mmCIF file of C-alpha atoms in Angstrom:
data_model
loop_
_atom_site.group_PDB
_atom_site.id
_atom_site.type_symbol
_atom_site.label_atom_id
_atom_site.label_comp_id
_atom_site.label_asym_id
_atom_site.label_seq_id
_atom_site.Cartn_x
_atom_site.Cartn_y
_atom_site.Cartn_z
ATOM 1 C CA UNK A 1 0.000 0.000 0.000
ATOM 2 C CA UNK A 2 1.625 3.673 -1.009
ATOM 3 C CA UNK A 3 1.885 6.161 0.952
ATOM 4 C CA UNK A 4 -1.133 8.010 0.054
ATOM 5 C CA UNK A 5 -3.826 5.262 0.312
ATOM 6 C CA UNK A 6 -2.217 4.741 3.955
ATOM 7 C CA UNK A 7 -3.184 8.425 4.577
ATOM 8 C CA UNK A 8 -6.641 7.994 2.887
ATOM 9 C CA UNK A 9 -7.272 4.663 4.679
ATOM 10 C CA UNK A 10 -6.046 6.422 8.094
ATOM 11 C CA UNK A 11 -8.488 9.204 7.768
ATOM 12 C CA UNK A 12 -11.239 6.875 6.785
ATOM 13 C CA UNK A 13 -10.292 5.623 10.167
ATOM 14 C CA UNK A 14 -9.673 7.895 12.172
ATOM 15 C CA UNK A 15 -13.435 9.776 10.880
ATOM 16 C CA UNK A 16 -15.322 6.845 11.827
ATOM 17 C CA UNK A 17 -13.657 6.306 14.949
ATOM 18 C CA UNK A 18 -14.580 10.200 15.929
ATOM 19 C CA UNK A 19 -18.070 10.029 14.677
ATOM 20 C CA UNK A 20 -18.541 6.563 16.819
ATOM 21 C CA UNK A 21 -16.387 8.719 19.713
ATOM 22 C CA UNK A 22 -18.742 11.127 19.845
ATOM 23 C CA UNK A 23 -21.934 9.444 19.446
ATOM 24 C CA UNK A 24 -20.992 7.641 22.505
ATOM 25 C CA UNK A 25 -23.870 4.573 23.698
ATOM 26 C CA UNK A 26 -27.004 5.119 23.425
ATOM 27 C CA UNK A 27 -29.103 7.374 26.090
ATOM 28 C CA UNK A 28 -32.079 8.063 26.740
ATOM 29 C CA UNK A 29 -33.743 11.482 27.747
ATOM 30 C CA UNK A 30 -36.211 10.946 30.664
ATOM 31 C CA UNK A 31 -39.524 12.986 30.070
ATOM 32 C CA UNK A 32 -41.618 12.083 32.954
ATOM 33 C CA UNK A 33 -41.392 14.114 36.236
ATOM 34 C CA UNK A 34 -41.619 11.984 39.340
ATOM 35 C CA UNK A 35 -42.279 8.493 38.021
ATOM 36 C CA UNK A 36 -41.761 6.621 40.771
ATOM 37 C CA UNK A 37 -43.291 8.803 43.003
ATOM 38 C CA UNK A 38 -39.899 9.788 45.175
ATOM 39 C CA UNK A 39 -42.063 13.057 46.423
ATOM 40 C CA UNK A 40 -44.323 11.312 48.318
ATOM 41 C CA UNK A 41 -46.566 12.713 46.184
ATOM 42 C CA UNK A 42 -48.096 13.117 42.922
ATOM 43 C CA UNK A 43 -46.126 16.122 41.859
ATOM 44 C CA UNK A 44 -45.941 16.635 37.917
ATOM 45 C CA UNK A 45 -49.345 14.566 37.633
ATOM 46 C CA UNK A 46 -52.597 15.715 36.947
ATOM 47 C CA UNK A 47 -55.347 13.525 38.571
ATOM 48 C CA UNK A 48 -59.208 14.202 37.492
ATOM 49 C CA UNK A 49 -62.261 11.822 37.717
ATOM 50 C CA UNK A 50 -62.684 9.712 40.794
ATOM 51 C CA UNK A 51 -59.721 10.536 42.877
ATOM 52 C CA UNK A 52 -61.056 9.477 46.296
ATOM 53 C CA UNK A 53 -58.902 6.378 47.362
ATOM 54 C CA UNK A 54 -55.333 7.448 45.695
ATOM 55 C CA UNK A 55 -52.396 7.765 46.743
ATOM 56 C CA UNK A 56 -48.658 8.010 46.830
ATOM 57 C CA UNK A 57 -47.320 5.281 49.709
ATOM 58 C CA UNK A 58 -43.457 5.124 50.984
ATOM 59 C CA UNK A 59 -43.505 2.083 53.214
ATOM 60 C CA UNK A 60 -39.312 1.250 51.574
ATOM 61 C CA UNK A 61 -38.824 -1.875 50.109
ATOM 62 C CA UNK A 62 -40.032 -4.207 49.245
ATOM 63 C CA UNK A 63 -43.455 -2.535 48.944
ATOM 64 C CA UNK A 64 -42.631 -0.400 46.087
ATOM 65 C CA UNK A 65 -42.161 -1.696 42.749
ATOM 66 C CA UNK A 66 -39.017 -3.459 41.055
ATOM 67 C CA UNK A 67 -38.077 0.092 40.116
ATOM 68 C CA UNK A 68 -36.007 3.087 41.781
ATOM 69 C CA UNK A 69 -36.802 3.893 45.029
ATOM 70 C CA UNK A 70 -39.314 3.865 48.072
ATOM 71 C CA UNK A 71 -42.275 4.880 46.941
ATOM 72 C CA UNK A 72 -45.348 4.070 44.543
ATOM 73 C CA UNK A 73 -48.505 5.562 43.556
ATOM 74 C CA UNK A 74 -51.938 3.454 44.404
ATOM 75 C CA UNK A 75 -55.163 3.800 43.206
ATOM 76 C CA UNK A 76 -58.804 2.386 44.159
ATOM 77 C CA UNK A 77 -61.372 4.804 42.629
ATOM 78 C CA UNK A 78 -65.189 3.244 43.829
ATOM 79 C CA UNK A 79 -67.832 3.144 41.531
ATOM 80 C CA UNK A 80 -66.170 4.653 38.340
ATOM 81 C CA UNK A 81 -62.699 5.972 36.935
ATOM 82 C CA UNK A 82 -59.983 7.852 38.367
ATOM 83 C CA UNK A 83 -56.931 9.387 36.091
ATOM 84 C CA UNK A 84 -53.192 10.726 36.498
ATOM 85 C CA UNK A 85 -51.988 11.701 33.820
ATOM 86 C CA UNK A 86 -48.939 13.811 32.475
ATOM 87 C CA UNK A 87 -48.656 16.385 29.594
ATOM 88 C CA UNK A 88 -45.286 15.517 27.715
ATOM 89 C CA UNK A 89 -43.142 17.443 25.521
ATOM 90 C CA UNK A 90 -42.366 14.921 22.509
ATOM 91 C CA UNK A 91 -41.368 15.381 18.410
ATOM 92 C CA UNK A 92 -43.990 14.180 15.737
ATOM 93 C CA UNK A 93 -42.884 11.179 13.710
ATOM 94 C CA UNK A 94 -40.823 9.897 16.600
ATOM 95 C CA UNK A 95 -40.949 6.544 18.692
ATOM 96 C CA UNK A 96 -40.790 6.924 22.589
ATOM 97 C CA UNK A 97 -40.173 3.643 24.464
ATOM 98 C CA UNK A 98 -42.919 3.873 27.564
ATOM 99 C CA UNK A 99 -42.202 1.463 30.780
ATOM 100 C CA UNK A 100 -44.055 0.983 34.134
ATOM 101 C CA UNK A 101 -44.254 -1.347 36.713
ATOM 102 C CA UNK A 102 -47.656 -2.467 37.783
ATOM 103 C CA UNK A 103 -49.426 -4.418 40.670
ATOM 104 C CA UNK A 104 -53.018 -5.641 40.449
ATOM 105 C CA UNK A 105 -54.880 -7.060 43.931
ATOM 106 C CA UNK A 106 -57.463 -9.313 41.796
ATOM 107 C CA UNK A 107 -60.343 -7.384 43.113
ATOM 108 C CA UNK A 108 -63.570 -7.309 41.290
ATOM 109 C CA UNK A 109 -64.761 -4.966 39.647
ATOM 110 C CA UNK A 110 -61.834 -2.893 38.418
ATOM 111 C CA UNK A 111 -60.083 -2.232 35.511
ATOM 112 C CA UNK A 112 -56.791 -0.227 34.211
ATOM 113 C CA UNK A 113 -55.173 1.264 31.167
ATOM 114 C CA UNK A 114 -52.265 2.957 29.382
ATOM 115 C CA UNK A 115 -53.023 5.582 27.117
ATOM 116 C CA UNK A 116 -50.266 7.305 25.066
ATOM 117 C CA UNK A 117 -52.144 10.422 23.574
ATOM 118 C CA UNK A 118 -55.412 9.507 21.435
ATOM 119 C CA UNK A 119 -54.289 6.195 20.392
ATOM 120 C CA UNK A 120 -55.643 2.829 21.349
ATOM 121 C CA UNK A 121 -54.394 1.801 24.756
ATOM 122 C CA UNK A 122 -51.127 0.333 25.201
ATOM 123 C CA UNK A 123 -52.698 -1.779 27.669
ATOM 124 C CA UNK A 124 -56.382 -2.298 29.051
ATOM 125 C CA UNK A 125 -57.296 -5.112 31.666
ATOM 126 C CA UNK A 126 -60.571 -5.419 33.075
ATOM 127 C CA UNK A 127 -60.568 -7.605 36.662
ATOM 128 C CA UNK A 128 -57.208 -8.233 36.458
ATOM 129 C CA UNK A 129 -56.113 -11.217 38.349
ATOM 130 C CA UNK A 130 -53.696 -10.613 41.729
ATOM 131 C CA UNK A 131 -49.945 -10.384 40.801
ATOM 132 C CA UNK A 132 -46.396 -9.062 42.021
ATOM 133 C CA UNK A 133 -45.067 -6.315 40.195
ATOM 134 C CA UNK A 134 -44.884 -6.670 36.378
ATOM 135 C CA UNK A 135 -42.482 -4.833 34.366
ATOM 136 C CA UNK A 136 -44.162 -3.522 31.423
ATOM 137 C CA UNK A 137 -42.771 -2.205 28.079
ATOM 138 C CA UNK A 138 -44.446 -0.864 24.961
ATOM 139 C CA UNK A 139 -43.406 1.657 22.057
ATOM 140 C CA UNK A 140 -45.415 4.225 20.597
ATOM 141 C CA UNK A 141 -45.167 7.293 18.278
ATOM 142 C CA UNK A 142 -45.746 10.737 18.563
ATOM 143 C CA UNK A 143 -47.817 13.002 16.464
ATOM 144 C CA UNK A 144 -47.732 16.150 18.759
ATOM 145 C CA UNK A 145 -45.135 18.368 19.484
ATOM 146 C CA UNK A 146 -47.086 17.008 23.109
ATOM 147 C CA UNK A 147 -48.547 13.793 24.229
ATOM 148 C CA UNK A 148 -50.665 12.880 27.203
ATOM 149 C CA UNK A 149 -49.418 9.857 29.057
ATOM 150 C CA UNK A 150 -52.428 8.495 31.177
ATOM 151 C CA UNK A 151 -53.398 5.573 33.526
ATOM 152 C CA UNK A 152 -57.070 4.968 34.736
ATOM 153 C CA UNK A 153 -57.665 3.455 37.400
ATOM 154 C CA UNK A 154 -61.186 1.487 38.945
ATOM 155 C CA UNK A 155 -60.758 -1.028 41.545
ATOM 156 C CA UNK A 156 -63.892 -1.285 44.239
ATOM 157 C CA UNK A 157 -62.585 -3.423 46.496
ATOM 158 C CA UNK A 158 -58.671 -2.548 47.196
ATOM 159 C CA UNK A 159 -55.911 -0.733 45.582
ATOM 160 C CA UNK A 160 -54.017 -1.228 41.905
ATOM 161 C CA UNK A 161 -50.361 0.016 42.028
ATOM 162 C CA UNK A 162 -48.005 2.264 39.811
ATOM 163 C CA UNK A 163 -44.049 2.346 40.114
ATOM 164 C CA UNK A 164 -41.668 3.372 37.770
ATOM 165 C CA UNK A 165 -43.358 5.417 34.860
ATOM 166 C CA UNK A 166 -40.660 6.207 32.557
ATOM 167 C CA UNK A 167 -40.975 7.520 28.742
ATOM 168 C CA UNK A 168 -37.650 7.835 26.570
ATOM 169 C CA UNK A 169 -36.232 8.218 23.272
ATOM 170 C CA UNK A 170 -32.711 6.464 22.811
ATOM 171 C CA UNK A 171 -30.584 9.264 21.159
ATOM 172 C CA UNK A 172 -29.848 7.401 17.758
ATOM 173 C CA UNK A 173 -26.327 6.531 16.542
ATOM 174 C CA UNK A 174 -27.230 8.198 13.561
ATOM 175 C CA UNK A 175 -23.756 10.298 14.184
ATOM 176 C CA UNK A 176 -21.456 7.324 14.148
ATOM 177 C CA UNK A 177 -23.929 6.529 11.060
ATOM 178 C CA UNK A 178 -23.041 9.753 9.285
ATOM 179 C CA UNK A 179 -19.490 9.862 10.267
ATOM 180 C CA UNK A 180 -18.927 5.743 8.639
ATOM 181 C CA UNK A 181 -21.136 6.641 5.396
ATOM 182 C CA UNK A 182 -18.751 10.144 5.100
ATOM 183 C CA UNK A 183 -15.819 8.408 5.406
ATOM 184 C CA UNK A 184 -16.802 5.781 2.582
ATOM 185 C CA UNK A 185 -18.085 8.366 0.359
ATOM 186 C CA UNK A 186 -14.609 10.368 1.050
ATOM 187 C CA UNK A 187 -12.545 6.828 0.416
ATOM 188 C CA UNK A 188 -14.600 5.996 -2.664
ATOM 189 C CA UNK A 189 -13.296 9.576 -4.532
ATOM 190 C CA UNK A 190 -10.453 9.709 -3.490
ATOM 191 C CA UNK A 191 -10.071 6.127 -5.016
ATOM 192 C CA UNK A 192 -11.776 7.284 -8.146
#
């Protein structure tokens, strides 16, 4: 190999290596305030309908959810619906990875579900049976510059429980992407 393909190839190298550098691994930005409830309270929520019977409790492990932390929200609206919800600043045509720990007691009636703006529910259980925690993970798009995250709660006879609400979008390696497809187009002239 001459001298100037080394430099060529080097560059190449040394491009892709920055643009992978500076990408870095993938992150995510968290957009919901006080998901697992750490206030003691239900600051950064907005709770309407039946709100009689909820609740942020801080009893320490191992009470709370699998999550961060102490604390969790509960919920046992009588007789119909309660909501908390959270206004969330997103970007249209994107995907936002939404996770949440939840707890049913198996009481009868109630019901719960995810909402992620207008769209269908990510989830929606009616009488759920009794269960520990379960770590829950969907993906959904945004068509707002914001999107309402919601949870509605029913449960007559006892309490349904929320840990961990989390909504993120991994920053992309579309850098390190950029960077590699620069440095081919670069080697593919020079070699031309």
């Amino acid at each position: 190999m001459n001298r100037s393909a080394k430099m060529v190839l080097g560059a190449a190298v040394a491009a892709m290596g920055f643009a992978v550098g500076i990408s870095g691994p993938a992150q995510a930005a968290e957009l919901v305030t006080n998901g697992s409830f750490e206030t003691g309270d239900f600051t950064g929520w907005t709770l309407t309908g039946n709100t009689g019977f909820m609740g942020v409790e801080c009893p320490g492990a191992p009470f709370a959810g699998p999550g961060d932390g102490n604390c969790d929200a509960f919920a046992g609206p009588v007789g119909s619906i309660g909501t908390l919800s959270q206004v969330l600043n997103t970007l249209p045509g994107r995907f936002y990875n939404i996770n949440f720990d939840f707890q049913p007691d198996g009481g009868n009636p109630s019901s719960f579900s995810a909402v992620w703006d207008t769209q269908p529910p990510l989830l929606s259980l009616t009488n759920p049976a009794a269960s520990a925690y379960q770590v829950l993970h969907f993906t959904a798009l945004a068509t707002a510059a914001t999107t309402s995250l919601s949870f509605n709660f029913r449960d007559d006879p006892g309490f349904l429980k929320l840990d961990s609400v989390s909504v993120a979008v991994p920053e992309p390696g579309s850098l390190a992407l950029l960077g590699i497809g620069m440095a081919g187009l670069w080697w593919r002239r020079r070699k031309a």
